[in-house]
mmCIF file with all atom_site columns, C-alpha atoms in Angstrom:
data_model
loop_
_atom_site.group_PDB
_atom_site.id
_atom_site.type_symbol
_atom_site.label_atom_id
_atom_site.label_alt_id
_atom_site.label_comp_id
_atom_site.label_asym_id
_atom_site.label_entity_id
_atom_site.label_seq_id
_atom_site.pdbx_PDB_ins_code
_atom_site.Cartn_x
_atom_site.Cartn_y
_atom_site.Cartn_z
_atom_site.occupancy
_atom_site.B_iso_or_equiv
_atom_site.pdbx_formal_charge
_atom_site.auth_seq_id
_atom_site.auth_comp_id
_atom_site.auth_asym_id
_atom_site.auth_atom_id
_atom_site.pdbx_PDB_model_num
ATOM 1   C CA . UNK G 1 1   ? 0.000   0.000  0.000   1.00 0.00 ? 1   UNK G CA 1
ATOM 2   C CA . UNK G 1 2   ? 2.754   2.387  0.870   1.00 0.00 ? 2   UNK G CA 1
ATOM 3   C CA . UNK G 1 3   ? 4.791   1.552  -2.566  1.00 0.00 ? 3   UNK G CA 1
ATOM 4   C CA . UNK G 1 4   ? 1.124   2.428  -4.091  1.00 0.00 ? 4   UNK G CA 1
ATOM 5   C CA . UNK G 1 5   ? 1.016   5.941  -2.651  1.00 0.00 ? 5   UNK G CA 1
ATOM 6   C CA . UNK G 1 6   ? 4.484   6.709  -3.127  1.00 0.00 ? 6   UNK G CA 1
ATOM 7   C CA . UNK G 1 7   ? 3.862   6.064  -6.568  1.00 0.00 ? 7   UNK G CA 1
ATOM 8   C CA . UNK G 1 8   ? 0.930   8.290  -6.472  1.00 0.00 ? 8   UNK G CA 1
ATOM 9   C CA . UNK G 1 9   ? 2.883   10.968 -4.824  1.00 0.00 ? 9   UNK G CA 1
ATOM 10  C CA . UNK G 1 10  ? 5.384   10.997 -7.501  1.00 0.00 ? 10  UNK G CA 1
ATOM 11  C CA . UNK G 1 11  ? 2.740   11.402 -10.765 1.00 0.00 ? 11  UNK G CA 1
ATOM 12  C CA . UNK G 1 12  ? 1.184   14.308 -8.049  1.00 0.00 ? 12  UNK G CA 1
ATOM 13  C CA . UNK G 1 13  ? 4.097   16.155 -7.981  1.00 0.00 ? 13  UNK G CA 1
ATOM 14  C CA . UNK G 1 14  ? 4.955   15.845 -11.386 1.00 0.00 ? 14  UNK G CA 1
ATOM 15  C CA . UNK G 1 15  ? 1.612   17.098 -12.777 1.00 0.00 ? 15  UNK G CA 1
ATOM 16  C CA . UNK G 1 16  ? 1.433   19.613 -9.937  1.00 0.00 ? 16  UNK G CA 1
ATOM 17  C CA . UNK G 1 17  ? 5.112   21.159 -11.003 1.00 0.00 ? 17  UNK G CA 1
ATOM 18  C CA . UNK G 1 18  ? 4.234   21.139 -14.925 1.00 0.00 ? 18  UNK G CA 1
ATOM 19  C CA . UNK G 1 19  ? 0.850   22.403 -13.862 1.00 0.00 ? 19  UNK G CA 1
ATOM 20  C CA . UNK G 1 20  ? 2.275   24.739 -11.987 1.00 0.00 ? 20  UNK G CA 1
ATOM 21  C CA . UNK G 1 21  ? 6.020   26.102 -13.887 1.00 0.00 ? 21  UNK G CA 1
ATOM 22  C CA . UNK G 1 22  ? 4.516   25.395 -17.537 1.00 0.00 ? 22  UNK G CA 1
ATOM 23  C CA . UNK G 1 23  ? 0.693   25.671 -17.974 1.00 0.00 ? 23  UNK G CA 1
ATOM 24  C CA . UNK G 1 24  ? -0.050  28.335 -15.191 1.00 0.00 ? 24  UNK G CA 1
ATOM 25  C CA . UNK G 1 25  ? 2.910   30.970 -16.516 1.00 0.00 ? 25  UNK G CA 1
ATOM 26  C CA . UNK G 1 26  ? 1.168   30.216 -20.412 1.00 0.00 ? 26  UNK G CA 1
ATOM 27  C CA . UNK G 1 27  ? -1.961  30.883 -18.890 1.00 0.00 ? 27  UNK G CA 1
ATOM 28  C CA . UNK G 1 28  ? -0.888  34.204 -17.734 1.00 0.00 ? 28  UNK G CA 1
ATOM 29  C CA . UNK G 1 29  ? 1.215   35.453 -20.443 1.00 0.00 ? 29  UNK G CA 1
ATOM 30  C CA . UNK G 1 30  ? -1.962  34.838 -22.744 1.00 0.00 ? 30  UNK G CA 1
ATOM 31  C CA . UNK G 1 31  ? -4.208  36.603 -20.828 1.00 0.00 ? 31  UNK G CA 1
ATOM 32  C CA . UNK G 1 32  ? -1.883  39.701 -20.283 1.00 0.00 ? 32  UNK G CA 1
ATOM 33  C CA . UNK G 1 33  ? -0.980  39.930 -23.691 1.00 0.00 ? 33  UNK G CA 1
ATOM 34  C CA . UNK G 1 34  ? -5.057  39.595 -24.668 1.00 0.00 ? 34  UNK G CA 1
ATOM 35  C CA . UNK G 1 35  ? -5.913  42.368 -22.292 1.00 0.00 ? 35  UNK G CA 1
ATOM 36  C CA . UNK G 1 36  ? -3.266  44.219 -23.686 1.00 0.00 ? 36  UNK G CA 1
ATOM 37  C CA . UNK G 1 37  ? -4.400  43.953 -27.581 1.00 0.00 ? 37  UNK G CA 1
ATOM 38  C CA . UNK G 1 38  ? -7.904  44.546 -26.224 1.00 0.00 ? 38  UNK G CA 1
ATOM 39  C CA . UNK G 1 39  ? -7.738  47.336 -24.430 1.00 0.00 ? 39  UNK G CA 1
ATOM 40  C CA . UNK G 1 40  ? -4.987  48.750 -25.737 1.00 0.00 ? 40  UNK G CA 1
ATOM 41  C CA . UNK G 1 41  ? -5.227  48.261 -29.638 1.00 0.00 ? 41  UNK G CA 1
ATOM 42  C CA . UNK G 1 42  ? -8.738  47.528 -29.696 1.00 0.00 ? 42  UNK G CA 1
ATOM 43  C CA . UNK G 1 43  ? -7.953  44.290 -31.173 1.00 0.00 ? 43  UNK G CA 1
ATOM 44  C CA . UNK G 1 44  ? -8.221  40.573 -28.658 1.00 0.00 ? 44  UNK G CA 1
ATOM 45  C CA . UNK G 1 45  ? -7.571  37.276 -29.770 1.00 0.00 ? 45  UNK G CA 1
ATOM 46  C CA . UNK G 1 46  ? -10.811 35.540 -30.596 1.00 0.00 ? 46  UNK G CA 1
ATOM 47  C CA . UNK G 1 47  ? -9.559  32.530 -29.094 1.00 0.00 ? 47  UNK G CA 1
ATOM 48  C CA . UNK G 1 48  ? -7.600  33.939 -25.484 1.00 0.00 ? 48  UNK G CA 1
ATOM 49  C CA . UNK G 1 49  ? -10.913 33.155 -23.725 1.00 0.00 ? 49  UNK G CA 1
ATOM 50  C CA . UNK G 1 50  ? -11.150 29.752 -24.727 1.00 0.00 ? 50  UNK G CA 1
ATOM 51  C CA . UNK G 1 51  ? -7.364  28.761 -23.775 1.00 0.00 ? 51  UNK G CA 1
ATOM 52  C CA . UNK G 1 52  ? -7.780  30.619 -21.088 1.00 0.00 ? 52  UNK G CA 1
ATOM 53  C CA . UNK G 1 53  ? -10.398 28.673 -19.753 1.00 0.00 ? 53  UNK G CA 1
ATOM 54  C CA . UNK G 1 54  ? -9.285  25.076 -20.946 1.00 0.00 ? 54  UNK G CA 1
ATOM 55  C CA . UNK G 1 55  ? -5.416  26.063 -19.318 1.00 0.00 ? 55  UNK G CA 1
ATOM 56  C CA . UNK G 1 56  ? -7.329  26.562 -15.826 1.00 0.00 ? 56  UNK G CA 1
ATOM 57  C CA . UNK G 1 57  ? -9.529  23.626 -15.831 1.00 0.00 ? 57  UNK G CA 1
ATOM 58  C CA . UNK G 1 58  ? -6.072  22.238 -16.779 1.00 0.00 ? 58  UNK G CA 1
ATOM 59  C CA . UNK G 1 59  ? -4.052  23.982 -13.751 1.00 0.00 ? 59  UNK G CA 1
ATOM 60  C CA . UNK G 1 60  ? -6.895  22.385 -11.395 1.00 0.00 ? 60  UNK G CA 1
ATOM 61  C CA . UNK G 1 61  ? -6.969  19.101 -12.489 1.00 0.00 ? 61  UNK G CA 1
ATOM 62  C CA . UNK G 1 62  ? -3.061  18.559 -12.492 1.00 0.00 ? 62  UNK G CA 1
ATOM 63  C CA . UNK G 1 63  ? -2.627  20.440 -8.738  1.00 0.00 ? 63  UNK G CA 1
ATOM 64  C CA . UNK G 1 64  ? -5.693  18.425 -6.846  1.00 0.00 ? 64  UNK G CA 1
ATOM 65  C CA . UNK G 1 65  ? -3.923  15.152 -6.501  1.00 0.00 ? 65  UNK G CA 1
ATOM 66  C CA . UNK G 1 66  ? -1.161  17.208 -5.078  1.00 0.00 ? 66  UNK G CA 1
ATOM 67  C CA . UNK G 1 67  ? -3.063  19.568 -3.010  1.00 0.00 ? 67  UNK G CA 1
ATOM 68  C CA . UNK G 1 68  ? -5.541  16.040 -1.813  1.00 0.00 ? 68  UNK G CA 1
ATOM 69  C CA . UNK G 1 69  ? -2.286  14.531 -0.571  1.00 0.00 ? 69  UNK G CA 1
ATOM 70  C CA . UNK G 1 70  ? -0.146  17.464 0.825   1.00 0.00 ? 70  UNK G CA 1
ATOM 71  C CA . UNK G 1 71  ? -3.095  18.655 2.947   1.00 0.00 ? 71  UNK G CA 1
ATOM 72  C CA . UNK G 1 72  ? -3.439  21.631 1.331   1.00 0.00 ? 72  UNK G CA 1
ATOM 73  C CA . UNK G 1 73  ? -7.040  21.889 1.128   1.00 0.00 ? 73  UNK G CA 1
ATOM 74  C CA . UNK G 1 74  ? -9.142  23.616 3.920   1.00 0.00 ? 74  UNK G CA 1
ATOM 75  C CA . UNK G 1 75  ? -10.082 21.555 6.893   1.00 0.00 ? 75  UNK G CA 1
ATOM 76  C CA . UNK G 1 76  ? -11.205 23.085 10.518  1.00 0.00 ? 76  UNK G CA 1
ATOM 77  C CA . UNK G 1 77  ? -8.010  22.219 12.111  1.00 0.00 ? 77  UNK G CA 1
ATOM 78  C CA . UNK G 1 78  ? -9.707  24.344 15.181  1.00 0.00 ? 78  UNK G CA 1
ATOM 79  C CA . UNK G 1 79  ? -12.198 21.445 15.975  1.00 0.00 ? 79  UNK G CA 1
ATOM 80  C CA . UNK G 1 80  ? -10.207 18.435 14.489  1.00 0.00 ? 80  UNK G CA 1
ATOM 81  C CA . UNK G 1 81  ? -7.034  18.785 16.164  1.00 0.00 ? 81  UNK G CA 1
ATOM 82  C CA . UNK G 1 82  ? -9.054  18.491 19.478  1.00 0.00 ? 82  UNK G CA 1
ATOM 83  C CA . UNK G 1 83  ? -10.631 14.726 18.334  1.00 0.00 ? 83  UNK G CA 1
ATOM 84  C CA . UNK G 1 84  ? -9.320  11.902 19.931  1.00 0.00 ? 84  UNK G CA 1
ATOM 85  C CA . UNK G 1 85  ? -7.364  9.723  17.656  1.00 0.00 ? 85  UNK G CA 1
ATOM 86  C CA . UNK G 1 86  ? -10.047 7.343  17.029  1.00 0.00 ? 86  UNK G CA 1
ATOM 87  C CA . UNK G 1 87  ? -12.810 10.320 15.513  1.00 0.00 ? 87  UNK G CA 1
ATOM 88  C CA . UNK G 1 88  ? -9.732  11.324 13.614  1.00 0.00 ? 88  UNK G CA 1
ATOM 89  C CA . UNK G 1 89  ? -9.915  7.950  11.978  1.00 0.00 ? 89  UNK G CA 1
ATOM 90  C CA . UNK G 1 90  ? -13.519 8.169  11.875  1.00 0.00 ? 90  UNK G CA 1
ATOM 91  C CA . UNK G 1 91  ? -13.378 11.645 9.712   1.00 0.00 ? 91  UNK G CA 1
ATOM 92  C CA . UNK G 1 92  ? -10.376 10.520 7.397   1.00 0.00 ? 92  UNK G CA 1
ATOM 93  C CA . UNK G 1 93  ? -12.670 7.497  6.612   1.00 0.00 ? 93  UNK G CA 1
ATOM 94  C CA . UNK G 1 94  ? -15.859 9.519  5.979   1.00 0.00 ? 94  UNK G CA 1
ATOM 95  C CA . UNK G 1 95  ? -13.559 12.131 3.963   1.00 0.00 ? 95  UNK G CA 1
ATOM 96  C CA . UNK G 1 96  ? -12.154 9.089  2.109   1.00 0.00 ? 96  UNK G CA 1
ATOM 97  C CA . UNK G 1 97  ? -15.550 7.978  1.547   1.00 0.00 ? 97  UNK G CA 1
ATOM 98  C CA . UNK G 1 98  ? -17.284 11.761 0.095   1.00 0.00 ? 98  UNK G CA 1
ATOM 99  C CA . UNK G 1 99  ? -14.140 11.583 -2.349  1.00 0.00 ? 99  UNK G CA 1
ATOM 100 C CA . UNK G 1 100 ? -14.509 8.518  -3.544  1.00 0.00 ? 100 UNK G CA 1
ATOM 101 C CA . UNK G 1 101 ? -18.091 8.483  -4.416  1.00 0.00 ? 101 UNK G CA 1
ATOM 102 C CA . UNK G 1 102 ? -17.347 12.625 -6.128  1.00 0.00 ? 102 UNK G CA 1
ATOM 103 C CA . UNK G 1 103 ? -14.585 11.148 -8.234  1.00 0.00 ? 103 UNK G CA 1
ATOM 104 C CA . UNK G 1 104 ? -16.181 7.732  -9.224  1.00 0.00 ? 104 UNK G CA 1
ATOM 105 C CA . UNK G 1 105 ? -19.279 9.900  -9.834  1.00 0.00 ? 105 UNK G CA 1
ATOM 106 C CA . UNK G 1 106 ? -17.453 12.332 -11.902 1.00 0.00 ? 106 UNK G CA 1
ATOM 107 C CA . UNK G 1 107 ? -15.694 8.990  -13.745 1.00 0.00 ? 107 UNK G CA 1
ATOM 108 C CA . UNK G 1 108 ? -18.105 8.103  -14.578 1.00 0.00 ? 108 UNK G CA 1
ATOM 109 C CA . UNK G 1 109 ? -20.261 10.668 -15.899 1.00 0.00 ? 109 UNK G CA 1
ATOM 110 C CA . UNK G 1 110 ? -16.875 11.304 -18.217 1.00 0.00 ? 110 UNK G CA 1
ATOM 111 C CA . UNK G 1 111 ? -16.237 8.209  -19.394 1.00 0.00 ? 111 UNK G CA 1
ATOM 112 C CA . UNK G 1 112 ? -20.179 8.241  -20.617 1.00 0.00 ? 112 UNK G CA 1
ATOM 113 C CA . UNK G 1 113 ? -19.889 11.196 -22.995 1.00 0.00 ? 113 UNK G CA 1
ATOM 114 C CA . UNK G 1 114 ? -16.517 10.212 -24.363 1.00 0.00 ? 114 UNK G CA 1
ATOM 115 C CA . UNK G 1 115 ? -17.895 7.744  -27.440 1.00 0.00 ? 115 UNK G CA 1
ATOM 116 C CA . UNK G 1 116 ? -20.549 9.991  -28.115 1.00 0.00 ? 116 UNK G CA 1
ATOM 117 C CA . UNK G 1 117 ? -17.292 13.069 -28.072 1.00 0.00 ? 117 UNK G CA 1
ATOM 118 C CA . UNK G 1 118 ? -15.301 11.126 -29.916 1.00 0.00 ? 118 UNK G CA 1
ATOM 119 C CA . UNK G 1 119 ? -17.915 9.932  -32.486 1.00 0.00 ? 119 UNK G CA 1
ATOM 120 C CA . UNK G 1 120 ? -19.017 13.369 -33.510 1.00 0.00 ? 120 UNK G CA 1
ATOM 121 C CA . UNK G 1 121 ? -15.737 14.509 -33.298 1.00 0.00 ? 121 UNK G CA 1
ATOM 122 C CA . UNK G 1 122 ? -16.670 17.414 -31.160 1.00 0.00 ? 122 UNK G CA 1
ATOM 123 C CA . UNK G 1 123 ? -13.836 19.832 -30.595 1.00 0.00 ? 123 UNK G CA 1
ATOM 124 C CA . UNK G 1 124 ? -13.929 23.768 -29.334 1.00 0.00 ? 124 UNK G CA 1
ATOM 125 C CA . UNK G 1 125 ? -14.893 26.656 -31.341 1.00 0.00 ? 125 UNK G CA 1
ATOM 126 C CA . UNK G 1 126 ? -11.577 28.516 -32.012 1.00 0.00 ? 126 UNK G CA 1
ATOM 127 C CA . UNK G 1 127 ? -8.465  25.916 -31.395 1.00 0.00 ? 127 UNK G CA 1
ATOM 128 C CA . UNK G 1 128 ? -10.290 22.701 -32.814 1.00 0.00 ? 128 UNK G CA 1
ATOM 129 C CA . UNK G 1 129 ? -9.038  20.796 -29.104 1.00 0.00 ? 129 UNK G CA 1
ATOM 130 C CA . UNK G 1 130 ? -10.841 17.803 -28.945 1.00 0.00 ? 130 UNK G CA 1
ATOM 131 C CA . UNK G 1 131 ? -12.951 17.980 -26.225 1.00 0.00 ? 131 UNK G CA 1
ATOM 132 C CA . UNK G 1 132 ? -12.805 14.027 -25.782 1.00 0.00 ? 132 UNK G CA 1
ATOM 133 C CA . UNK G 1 133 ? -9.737  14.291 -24.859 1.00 0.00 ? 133 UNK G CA 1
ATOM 134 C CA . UNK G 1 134 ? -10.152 16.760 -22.236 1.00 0.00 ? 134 UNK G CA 1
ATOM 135 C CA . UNK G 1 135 ? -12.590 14.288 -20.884 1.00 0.00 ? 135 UNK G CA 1
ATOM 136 C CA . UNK G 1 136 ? -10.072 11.421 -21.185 1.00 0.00 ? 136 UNK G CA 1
ATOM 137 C CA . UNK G 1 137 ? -8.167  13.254 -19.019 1.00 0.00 ? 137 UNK G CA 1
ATOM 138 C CA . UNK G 1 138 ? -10.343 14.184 -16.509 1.00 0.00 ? 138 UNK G CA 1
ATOM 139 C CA . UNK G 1 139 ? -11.029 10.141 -16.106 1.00 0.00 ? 139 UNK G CA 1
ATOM 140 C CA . UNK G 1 140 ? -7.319  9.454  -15.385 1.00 0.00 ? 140 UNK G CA 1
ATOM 141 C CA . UNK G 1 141 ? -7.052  12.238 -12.747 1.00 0.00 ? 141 UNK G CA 1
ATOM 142 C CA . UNK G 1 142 ? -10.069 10.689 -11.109 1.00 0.00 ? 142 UNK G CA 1
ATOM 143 C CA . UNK G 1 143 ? -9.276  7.522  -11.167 1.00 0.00 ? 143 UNK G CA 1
ATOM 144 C CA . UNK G 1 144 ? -6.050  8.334  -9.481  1.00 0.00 ? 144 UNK G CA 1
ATOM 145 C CA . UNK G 1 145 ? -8.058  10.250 -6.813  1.00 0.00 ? 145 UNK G CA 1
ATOM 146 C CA . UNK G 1 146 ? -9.882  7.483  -6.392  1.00 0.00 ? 146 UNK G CA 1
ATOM 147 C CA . UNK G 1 147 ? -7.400  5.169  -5.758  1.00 0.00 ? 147 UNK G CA 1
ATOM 148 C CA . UNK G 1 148 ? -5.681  7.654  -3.454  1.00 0.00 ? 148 UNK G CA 1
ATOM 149 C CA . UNK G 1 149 ? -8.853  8.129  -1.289  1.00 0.00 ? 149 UNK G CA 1
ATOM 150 C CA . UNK G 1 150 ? -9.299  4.037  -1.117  1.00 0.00 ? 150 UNK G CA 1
ATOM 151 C CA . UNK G 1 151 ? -5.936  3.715  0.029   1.00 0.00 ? 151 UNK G CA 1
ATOM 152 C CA . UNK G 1 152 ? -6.521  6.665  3.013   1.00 0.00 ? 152 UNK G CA 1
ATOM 153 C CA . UNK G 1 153 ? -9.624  4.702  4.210   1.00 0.00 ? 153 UNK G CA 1
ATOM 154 C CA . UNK G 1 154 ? -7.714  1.377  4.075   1.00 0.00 ? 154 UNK G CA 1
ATOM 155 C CA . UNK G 1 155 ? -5.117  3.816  5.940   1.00 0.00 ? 155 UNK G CA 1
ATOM 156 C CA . UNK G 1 156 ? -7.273  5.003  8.291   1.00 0.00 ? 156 UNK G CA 1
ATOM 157 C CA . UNK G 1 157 ? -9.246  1.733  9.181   1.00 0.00 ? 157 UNK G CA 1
ATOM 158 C CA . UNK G 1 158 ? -6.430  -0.309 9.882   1.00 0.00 ? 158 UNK G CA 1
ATOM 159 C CA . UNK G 1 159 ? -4.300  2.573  11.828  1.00 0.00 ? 159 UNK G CA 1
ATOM 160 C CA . UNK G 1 160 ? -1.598  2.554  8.945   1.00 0.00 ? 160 UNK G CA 1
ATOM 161 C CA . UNK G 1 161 ? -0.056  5.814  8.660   1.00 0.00 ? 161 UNK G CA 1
ATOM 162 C CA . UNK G 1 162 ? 0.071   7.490  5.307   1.00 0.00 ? 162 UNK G CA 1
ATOM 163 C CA . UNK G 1 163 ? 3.090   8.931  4.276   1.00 0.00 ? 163 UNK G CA 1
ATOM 164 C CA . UNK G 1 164 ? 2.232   12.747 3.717   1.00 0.00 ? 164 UNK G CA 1
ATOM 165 C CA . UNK G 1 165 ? 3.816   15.448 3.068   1.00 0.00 ? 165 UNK G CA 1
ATOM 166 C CA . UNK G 1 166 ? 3.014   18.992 4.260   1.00 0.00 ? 166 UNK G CA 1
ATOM 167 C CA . UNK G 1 167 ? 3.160   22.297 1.555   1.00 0.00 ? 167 UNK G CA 1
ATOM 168 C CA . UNK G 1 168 ? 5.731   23.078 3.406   1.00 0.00 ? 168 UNK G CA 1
ATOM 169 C CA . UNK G 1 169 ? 8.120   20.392 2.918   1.00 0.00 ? 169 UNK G CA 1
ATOM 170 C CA . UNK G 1 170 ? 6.359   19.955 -0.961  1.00 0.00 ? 170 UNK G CA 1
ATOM 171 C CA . UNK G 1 171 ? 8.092   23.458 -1.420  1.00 0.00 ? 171 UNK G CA 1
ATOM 172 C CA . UNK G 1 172 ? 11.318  22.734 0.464   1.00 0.00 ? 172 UNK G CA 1
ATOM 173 C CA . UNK G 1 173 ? 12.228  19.685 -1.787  1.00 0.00 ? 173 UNK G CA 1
ATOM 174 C CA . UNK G 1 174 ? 11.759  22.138 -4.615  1.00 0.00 ? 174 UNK G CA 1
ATOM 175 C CA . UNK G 1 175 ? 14.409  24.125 -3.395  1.00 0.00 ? 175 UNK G CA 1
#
């Protein structure tokens, strides 16, 4: 189990970083240099929305693995840190549970409209992207957020402790 989340930590971080040092800085440059042809020269790109919008959904889906397992999301730290150690386990498990079911759900509901994507081909208005495989994509990342949240319940059932790391140390490795 822990070989299984350490390989899960490793794709994390790697989507996270190019996620985070290529498509995030692309993001940005092509929405500064948009604002600045529209307002400016009075002239946008007719497509800067529509990157714009596919590079965040992009930026999100390759930094929540990361963010799941780093801790980085928001909790109430002021009421958990006073639960004894078995309604810790108890909330890990239900947590584990509520992002299970929101990935498989989200799986699933993906994995139904990619035939009927790929069969049409539909793609986005401007830069042709197939949209298929923006859905293809968003199956992998939940299916790996599935399997992460499995193994935290297994974790948290059986008292295993999961090897985590905290943004803080994420960053320091960086360094």
């Amino acid at each position: 189990m822990t070989r299984l989340l350490a390989v899960i930590g490793g794709i994390a971080r790697i989507l996270d970083r190019f996620g985070g040092w290529i498509v995030l800085p692309v993001m940005t440059f092509m929405m500064t240099l948009d604002v600045v042809l529209r307002y400016v020269f009075n002239s946008p790109l007719v497509w800067g929305l529509e990157l714009a919008e596919h590079l965040l959904i992009l930026v999100f889906l390759m930094g929540i693995l990361q963010c799941t397992r780093t801790d980085g999301n928001i909790r109430m730290d002021l009421v958990y840190m006073h639960i004894p150690e078995r309604g810790k386990r108890a909330v890990a498990v239900l947590y584990s549970a509520i992002g299970m079911l929101i990935f498989y759900l989200l799986a699933a509901k993906a994995l139904k409209e990619i035939p009927f994507l790929m069969s049409i081909p539909e793609s986005t208005e401007y830069l042709h992207l197939p949209i298929g495989a923006y859905y293809a994509f968003v199956v992998a990342i939940s299916a790996l957020m599935f399997v992460y949240f499995a193994l935290r319940a297994l974790a948290a059932m059986f008292g295993v402790e999961v090897p985590e790391e905290t943004p803080a140390a994420a960053i320091e490795e960086m360094e």
